[in-house]
PDB file of C-alpha atoms in Angstrom:
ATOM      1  CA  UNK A   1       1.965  -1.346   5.623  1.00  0.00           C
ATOM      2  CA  UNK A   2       2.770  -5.019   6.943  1.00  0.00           C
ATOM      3  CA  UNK A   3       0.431  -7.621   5.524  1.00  0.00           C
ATOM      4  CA  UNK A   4      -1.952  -7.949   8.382  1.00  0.00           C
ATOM      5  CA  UNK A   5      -2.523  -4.138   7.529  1.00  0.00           C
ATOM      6  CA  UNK A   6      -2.409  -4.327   3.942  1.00  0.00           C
ATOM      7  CA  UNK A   7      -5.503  -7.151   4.365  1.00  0.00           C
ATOM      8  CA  UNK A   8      -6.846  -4.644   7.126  1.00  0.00           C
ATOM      9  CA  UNK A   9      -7.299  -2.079   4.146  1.00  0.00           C
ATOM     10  CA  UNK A  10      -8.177  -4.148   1.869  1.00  0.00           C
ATOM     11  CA  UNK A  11     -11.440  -5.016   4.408  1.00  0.00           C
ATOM     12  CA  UNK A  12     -12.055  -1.120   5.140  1.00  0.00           C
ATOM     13  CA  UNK A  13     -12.515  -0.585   1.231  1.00  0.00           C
ATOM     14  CA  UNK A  14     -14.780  -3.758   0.652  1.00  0.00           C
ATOM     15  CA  UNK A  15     -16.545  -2.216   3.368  1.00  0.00           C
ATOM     16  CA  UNK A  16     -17.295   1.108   1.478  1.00  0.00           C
ATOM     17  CA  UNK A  17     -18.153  -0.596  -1.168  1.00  0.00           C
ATOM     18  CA  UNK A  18     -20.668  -2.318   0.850  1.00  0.00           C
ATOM     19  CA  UNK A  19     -21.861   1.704   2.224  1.00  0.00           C
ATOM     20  CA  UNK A  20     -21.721   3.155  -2.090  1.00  0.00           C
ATOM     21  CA  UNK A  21     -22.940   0.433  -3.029  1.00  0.00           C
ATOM     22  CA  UNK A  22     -26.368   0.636  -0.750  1.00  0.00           C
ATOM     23  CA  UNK A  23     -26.232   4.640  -0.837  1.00  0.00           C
ATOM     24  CA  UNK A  24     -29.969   4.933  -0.882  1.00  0.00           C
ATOM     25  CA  UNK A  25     -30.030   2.610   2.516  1.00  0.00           C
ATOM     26  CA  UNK A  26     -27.036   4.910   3.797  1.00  0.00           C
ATOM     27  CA  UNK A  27     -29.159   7.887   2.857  1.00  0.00           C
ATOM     28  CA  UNK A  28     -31.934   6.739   5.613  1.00  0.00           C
ATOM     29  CA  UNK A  29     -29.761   6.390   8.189  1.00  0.00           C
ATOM     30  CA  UNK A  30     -27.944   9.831   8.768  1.00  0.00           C
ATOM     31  CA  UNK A  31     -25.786   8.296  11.845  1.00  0.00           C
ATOM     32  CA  UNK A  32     -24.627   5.464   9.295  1.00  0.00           C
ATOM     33  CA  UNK A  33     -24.015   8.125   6.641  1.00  0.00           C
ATOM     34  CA  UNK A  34     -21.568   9.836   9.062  1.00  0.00           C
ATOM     35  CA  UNK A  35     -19.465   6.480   9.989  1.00  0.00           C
ATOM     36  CA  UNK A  36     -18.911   6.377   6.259  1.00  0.00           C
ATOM     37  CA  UNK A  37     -17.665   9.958   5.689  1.00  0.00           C
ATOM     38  CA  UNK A  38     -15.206   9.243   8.390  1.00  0.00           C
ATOM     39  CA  UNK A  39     -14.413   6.232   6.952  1.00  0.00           C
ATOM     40  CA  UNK A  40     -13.892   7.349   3.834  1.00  0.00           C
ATOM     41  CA  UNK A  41     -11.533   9.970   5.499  1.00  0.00           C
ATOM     42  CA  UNK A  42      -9.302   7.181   7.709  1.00  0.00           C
ATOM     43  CA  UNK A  43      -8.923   5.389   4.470  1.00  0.00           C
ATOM     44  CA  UNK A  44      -7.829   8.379   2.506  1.00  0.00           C
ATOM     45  CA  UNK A  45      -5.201   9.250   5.510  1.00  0.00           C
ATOM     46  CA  UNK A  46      -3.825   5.805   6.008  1.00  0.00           C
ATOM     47  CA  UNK A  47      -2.914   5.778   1.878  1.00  0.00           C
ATOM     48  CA  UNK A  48      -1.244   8.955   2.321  1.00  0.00           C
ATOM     49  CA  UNK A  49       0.297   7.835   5.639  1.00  0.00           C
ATOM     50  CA  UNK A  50       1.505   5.009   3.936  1.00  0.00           C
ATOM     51  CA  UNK A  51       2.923   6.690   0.757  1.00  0.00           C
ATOM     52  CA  UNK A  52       5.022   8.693   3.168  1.00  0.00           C
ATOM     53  CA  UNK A  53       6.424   6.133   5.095  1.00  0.00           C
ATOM     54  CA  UNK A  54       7.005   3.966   1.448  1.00  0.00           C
ATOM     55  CA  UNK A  55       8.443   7.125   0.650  1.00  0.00           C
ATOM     56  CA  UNK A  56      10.770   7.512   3.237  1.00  0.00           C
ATOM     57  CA  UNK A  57      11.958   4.252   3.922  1.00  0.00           C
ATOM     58  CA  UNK A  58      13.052   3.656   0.130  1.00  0.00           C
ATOM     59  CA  UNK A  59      14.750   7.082  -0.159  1.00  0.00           C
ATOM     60  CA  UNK A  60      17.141   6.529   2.584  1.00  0.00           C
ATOM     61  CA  UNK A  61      17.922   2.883   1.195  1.00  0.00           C
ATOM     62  CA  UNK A  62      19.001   4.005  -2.037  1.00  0.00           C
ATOM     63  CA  UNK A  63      20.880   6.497  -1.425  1.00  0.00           C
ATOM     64  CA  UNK A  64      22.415   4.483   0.797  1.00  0.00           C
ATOM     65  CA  UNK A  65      22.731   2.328  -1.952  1.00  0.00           C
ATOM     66  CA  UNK A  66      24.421   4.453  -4.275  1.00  0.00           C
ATOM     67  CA  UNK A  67      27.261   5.789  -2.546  1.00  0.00           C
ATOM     68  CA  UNK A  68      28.452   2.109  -1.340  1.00  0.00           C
ATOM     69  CA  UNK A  69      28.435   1.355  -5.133  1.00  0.00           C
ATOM     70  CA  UNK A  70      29.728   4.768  -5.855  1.00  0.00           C
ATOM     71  CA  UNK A  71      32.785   3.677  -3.497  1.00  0.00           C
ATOM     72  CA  UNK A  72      33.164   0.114  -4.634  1.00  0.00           C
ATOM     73  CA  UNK A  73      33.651   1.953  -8.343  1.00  0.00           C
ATOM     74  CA  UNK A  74      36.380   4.505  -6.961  1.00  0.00           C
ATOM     75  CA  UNK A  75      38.404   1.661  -5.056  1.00  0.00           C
ATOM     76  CA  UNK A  76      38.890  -1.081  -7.342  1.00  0.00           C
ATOM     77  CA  UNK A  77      40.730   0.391  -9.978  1.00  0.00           C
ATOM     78  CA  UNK A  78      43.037   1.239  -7.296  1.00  0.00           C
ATOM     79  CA  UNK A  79      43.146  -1.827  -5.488  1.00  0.00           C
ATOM     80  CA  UNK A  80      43.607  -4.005  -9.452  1.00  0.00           C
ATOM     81  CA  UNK A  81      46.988  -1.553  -9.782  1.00  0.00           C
ATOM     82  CA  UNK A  82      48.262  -1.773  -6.165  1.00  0.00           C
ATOM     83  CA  UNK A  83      48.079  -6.070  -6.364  1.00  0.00           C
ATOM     84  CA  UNK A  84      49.304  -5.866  -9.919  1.00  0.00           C
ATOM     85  CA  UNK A  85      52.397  -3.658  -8.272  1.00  0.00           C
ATOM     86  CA  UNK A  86      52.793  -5.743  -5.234  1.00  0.00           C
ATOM     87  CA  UNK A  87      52.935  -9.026  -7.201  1.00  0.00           C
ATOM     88  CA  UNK A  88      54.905  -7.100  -9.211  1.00  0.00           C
ATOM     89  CA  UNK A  89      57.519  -6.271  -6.319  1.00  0.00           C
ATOM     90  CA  UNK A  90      56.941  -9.188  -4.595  1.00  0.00           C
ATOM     91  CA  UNK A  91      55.709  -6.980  -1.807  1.00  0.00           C
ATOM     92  CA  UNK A  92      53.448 -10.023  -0.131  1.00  0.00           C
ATOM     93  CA  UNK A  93      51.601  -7.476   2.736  1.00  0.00           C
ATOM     94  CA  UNK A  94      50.771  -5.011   0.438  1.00  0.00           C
ATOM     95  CA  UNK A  95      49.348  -7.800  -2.134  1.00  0.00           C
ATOM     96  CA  UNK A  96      47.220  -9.242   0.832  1.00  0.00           C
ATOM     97  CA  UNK A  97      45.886  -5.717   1.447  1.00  0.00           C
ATOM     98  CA  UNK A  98      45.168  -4.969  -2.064  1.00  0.00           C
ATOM     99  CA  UNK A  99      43.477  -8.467  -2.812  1.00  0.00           C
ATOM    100  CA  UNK A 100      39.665  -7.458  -2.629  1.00  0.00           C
ATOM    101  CA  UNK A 101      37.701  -7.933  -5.663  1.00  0.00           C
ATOM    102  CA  UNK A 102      34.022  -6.228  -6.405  1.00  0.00           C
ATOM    103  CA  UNK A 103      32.416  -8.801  -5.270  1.00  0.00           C
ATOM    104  CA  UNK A 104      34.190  -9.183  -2.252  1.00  0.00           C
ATOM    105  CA  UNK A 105      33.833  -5.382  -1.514  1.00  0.00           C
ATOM    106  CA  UNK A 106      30.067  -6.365  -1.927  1.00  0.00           C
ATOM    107  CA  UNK A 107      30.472  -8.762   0.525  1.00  0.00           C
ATOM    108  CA  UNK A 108      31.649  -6.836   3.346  1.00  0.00           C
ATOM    109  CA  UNK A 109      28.709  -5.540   5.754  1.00  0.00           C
ATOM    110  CA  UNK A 110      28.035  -1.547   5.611  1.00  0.00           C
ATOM    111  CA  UNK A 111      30.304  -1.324   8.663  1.00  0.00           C
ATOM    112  CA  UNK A 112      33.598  -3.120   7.306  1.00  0.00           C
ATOM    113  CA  UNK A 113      33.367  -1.595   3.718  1.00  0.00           C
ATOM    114  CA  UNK A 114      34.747   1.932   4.293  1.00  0.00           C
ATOM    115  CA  UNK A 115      37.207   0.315   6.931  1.00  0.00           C
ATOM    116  CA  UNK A 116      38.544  -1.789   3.863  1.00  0.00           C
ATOM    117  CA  UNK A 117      38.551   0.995   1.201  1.00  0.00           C
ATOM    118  CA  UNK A 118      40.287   3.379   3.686  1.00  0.00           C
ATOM    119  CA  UNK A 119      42.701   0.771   4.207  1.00  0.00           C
ATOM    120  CA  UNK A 120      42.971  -0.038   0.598  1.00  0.00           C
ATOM    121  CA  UNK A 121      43.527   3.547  -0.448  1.00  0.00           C
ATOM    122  CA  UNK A 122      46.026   4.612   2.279  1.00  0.00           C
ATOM    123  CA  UNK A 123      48.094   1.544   1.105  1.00  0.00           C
ATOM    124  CA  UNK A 124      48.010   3.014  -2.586  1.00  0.00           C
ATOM    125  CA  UNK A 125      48.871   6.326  -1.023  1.00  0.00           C
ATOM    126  CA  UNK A 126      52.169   4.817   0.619  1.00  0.00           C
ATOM    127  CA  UNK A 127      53.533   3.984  -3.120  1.00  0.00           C
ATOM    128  CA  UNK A 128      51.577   6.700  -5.307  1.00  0.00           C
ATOM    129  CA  UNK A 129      54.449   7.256  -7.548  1.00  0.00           C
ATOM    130  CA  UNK A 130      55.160   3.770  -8.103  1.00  0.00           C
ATOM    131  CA  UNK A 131      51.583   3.758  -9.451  1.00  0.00           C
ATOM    132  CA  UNK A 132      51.961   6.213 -11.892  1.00  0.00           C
ATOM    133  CA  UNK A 133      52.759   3.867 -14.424  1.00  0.00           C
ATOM    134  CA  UNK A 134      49.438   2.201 -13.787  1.00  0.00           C
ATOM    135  CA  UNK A 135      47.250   5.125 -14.273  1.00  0.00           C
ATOM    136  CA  UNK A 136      46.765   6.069 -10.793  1.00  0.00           C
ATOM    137  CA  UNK A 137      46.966   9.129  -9.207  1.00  0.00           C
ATOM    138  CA  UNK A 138      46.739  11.742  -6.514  1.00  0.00           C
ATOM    139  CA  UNK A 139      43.276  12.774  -7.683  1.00  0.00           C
ATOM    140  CA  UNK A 140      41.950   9.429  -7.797  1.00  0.00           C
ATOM    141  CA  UNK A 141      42.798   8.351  -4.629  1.00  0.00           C
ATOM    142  CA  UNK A 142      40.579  12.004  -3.514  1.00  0.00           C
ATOM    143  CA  UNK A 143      37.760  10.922  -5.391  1.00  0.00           C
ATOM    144  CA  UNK A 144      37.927   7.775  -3.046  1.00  0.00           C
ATOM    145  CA  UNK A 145      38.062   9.933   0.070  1.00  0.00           C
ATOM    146  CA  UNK A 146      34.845  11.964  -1.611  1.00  0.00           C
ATOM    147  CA  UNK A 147      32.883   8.748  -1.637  1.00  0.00           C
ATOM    148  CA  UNK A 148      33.795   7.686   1.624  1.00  0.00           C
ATOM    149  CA  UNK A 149      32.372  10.721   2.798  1.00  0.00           C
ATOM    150  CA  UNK A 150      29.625  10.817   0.501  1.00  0.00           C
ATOM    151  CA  UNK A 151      28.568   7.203   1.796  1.00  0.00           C
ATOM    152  CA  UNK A 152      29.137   8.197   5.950  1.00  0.00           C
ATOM    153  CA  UNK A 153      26.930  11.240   5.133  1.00  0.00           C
ATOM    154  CA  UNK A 154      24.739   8.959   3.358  1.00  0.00           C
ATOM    155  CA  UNK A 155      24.566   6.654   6.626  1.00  0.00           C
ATOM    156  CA  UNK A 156      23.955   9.014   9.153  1.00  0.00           C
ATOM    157  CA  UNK A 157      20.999  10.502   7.338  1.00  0.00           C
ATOM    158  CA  UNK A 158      19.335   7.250   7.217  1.00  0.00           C
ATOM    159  CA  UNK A 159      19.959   6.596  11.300  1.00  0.00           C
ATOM    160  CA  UNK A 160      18.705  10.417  11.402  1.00  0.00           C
ATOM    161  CA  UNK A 161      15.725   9.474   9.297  1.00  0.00           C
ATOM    162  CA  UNK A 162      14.764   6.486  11.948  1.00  0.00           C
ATOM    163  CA  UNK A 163      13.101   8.680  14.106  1.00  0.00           C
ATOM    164  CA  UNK A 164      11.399  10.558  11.520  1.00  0.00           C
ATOM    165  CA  UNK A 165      10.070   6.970   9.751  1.00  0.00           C
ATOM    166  CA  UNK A 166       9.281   5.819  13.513  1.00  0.00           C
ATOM    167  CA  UNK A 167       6.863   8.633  14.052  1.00  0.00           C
ATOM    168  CA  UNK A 168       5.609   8.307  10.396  1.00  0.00           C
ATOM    169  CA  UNK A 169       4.905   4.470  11.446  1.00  0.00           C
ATOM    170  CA  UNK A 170       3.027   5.020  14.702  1.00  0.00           C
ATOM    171  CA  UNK A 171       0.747   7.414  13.361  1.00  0.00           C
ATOM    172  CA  UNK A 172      -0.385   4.108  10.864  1.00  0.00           C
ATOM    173  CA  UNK A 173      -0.744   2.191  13.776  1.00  0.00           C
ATOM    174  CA  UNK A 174      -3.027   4.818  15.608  1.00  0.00           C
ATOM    175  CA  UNK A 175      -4.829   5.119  11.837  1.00  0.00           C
ATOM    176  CA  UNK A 176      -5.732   1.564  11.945  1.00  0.00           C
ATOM    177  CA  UNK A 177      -7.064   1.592  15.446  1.00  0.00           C
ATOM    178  CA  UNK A 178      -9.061   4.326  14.942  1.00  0.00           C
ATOM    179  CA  UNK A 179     -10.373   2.744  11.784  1.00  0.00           C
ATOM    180  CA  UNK A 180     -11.410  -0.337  13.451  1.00  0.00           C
ATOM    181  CA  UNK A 181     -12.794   1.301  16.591  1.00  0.00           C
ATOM    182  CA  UNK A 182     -15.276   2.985  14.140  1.00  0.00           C
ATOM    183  CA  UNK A 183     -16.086   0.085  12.485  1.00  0.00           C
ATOM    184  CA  UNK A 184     -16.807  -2.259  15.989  1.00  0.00           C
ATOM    185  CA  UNK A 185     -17.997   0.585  17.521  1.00  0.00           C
ATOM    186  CA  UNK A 186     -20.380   2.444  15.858  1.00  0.00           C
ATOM    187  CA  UNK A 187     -20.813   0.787  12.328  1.00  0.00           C
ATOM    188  CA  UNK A 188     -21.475  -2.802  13.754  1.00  0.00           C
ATOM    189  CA  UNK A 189     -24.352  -1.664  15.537  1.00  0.00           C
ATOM    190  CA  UNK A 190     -25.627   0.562  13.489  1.00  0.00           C
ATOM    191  CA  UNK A 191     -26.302  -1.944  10.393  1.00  0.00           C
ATOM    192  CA  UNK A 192     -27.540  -4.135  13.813  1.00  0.00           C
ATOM    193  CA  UNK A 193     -30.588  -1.769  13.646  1.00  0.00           C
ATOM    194  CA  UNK A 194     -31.521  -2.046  10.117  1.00  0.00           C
ATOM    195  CA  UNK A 195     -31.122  -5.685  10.155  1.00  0.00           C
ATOM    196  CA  UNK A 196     -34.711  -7.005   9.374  1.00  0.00           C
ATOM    197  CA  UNK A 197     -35.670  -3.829   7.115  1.00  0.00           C
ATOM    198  CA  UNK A 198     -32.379  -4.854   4.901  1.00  0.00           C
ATOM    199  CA  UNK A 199     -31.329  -8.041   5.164  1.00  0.00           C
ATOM    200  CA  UNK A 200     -29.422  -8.920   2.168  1.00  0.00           C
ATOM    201  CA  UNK A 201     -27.570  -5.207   3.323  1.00  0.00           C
ATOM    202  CA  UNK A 202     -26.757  -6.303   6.325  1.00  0.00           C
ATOM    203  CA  UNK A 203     -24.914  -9.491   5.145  1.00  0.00           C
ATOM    204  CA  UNK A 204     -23.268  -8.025   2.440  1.00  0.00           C
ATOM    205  CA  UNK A 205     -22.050  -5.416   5.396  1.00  0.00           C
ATOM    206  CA  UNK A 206     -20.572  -8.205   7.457  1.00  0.00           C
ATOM    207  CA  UNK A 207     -19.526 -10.070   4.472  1.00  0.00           C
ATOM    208  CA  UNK A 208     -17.437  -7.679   4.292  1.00  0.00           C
ATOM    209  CA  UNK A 209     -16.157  -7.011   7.381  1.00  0.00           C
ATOM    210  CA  UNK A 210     -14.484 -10.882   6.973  1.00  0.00           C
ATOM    211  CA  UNK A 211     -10.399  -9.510   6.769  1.00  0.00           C
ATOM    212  CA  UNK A 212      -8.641 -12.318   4.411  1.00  0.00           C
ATOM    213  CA  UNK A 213      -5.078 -13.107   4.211  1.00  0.00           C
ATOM    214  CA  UNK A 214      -4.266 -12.156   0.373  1.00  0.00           C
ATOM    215  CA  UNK A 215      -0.780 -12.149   1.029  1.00  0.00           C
ATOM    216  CA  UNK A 216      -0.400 -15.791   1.377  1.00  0.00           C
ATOM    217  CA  UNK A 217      -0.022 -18.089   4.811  1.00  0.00           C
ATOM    218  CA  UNK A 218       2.543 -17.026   6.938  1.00  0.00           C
ATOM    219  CA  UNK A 219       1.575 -19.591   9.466  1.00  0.00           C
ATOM    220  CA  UNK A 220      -1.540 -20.382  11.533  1.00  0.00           C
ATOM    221  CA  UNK A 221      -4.500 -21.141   9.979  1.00  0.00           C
ATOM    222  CA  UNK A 222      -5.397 -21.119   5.815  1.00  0.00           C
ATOM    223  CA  UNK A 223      -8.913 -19.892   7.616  1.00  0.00           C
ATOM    224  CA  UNK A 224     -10.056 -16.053   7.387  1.00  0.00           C
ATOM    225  CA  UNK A 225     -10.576 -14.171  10.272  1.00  0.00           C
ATOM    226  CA  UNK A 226     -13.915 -15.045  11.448  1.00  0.00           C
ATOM    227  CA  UNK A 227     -16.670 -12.172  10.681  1.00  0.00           C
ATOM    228  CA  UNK A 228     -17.242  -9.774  13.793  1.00  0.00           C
ATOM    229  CA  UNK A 229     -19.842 -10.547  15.968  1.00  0.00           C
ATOM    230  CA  UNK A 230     -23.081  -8.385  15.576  1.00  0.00           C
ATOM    231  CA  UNK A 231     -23.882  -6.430  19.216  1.00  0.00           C
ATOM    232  CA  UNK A 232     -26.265  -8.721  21.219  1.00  0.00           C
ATOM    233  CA  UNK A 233     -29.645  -6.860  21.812  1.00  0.00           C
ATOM    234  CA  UNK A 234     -31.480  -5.889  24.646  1.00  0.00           C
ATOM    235  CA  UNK A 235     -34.417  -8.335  25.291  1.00  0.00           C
TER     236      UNK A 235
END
């Protein structure tokens, strides 16, 4: 959920509150009891809605995640010994191809890192036995071609798992609508009608019904959204 949602739920469960909280004034009303079984049941789906797309979105990121660091690991060992070798040999390209620290392999975006490593590793390839005497070998430079493909893998499951996370999302958005068409609806005017048999009910109802920004300003106005109009009634 965004914050305007996140404050949108947090207004649909003060609003049961409101409905548990006056069950014996629910109880009268058998139309009112209804809105707040189906209330109860958009609030339970948008959670679970939510939890899935929370779900989703943070599994793809870390895996993601892992096999970029799982790459940076493989490679610089291997770039440390083909510098050291080139400096070495005074072999000036090859030092200028090996010169990439961790933290400049972090630096690189998600489309330049494997460009880099590939680069990095086919330049260790070109003097492999020269490196022997650093510790590197043949099956080091495959574990590097492992985690490349680990981490393209890695990044076309999580463009794969857009569409899957953009259906996930527009179901929440139709959640929410329904949600508040039920409340404006239906729910408004029903706690209209009992209105001068419960009063302090129906103020605590549209008490409720205020949504407020608990995630902080992010611009407009430090106000609350003003409280939803009761239906106007027939003269």
């Amino acid at each position: 959920m965004n914050q305007n949602e996140e404050n949108k739920s947090n207004m649909y469960n003060a609003t049961d509150a409101v409905f548990k909280s006056n069950a014996s004034i629910v109880a009268e009303v058998p139309a009112l009891g209804e809105v707040h079984t189906d209330l109860l049941t958009l609030i339970g789906q948008i959670d679970a809605k939510n939890s899935e797309l929370l779900k989703a979105t943070e599994g793809k990121t870390s895996v993601k995640s892992k096999a970029i660091e799982e790459v940076i690991i493989a490679i610089v060992p291997i770039a440390s010994a083909v510098k050291a070798y080139a400096v070495r040999n005074n072999l000036l390209e090859l030092k200028a191809l090996a010169d990439f620290s961790e933290n400049r392999l972090k630096r690189l975006s998600h489309a330049e890192l494997p460009v880099k490593v590939k680069s990095i590793k086919d330049g260790a390839d070109g003097v492999l036995a020269s490196l022997a005497k650093y510790g590197i070998t043949q099956a080091k430079l495959d574990i590097v071609d492992i985690k490349l493909a680990a981490l393209k893998t890695a990044a076309e499951n999580k463009d794969a798992g857009f569409t899957d996370r953009a259906a996930v999302r527009e179901a929440l958005y139709i959640l929410f609508d329904t949600t508040d068409s039920l409340l404006k609806e239906e729910a408004d005017g029903i706690v209209e009608v009992v209105k001068e048999s419960y009063p302090d009910f129906y103020n605590q109802y549209f008490a409720a019904r205020v949504i407020k920004d608990l995630g902080g300003k992010r611009g407009g106005s430090d106000n609350p959204e003003e409280p939803p109009t009761p239906p106007e009634q027939p003269k």
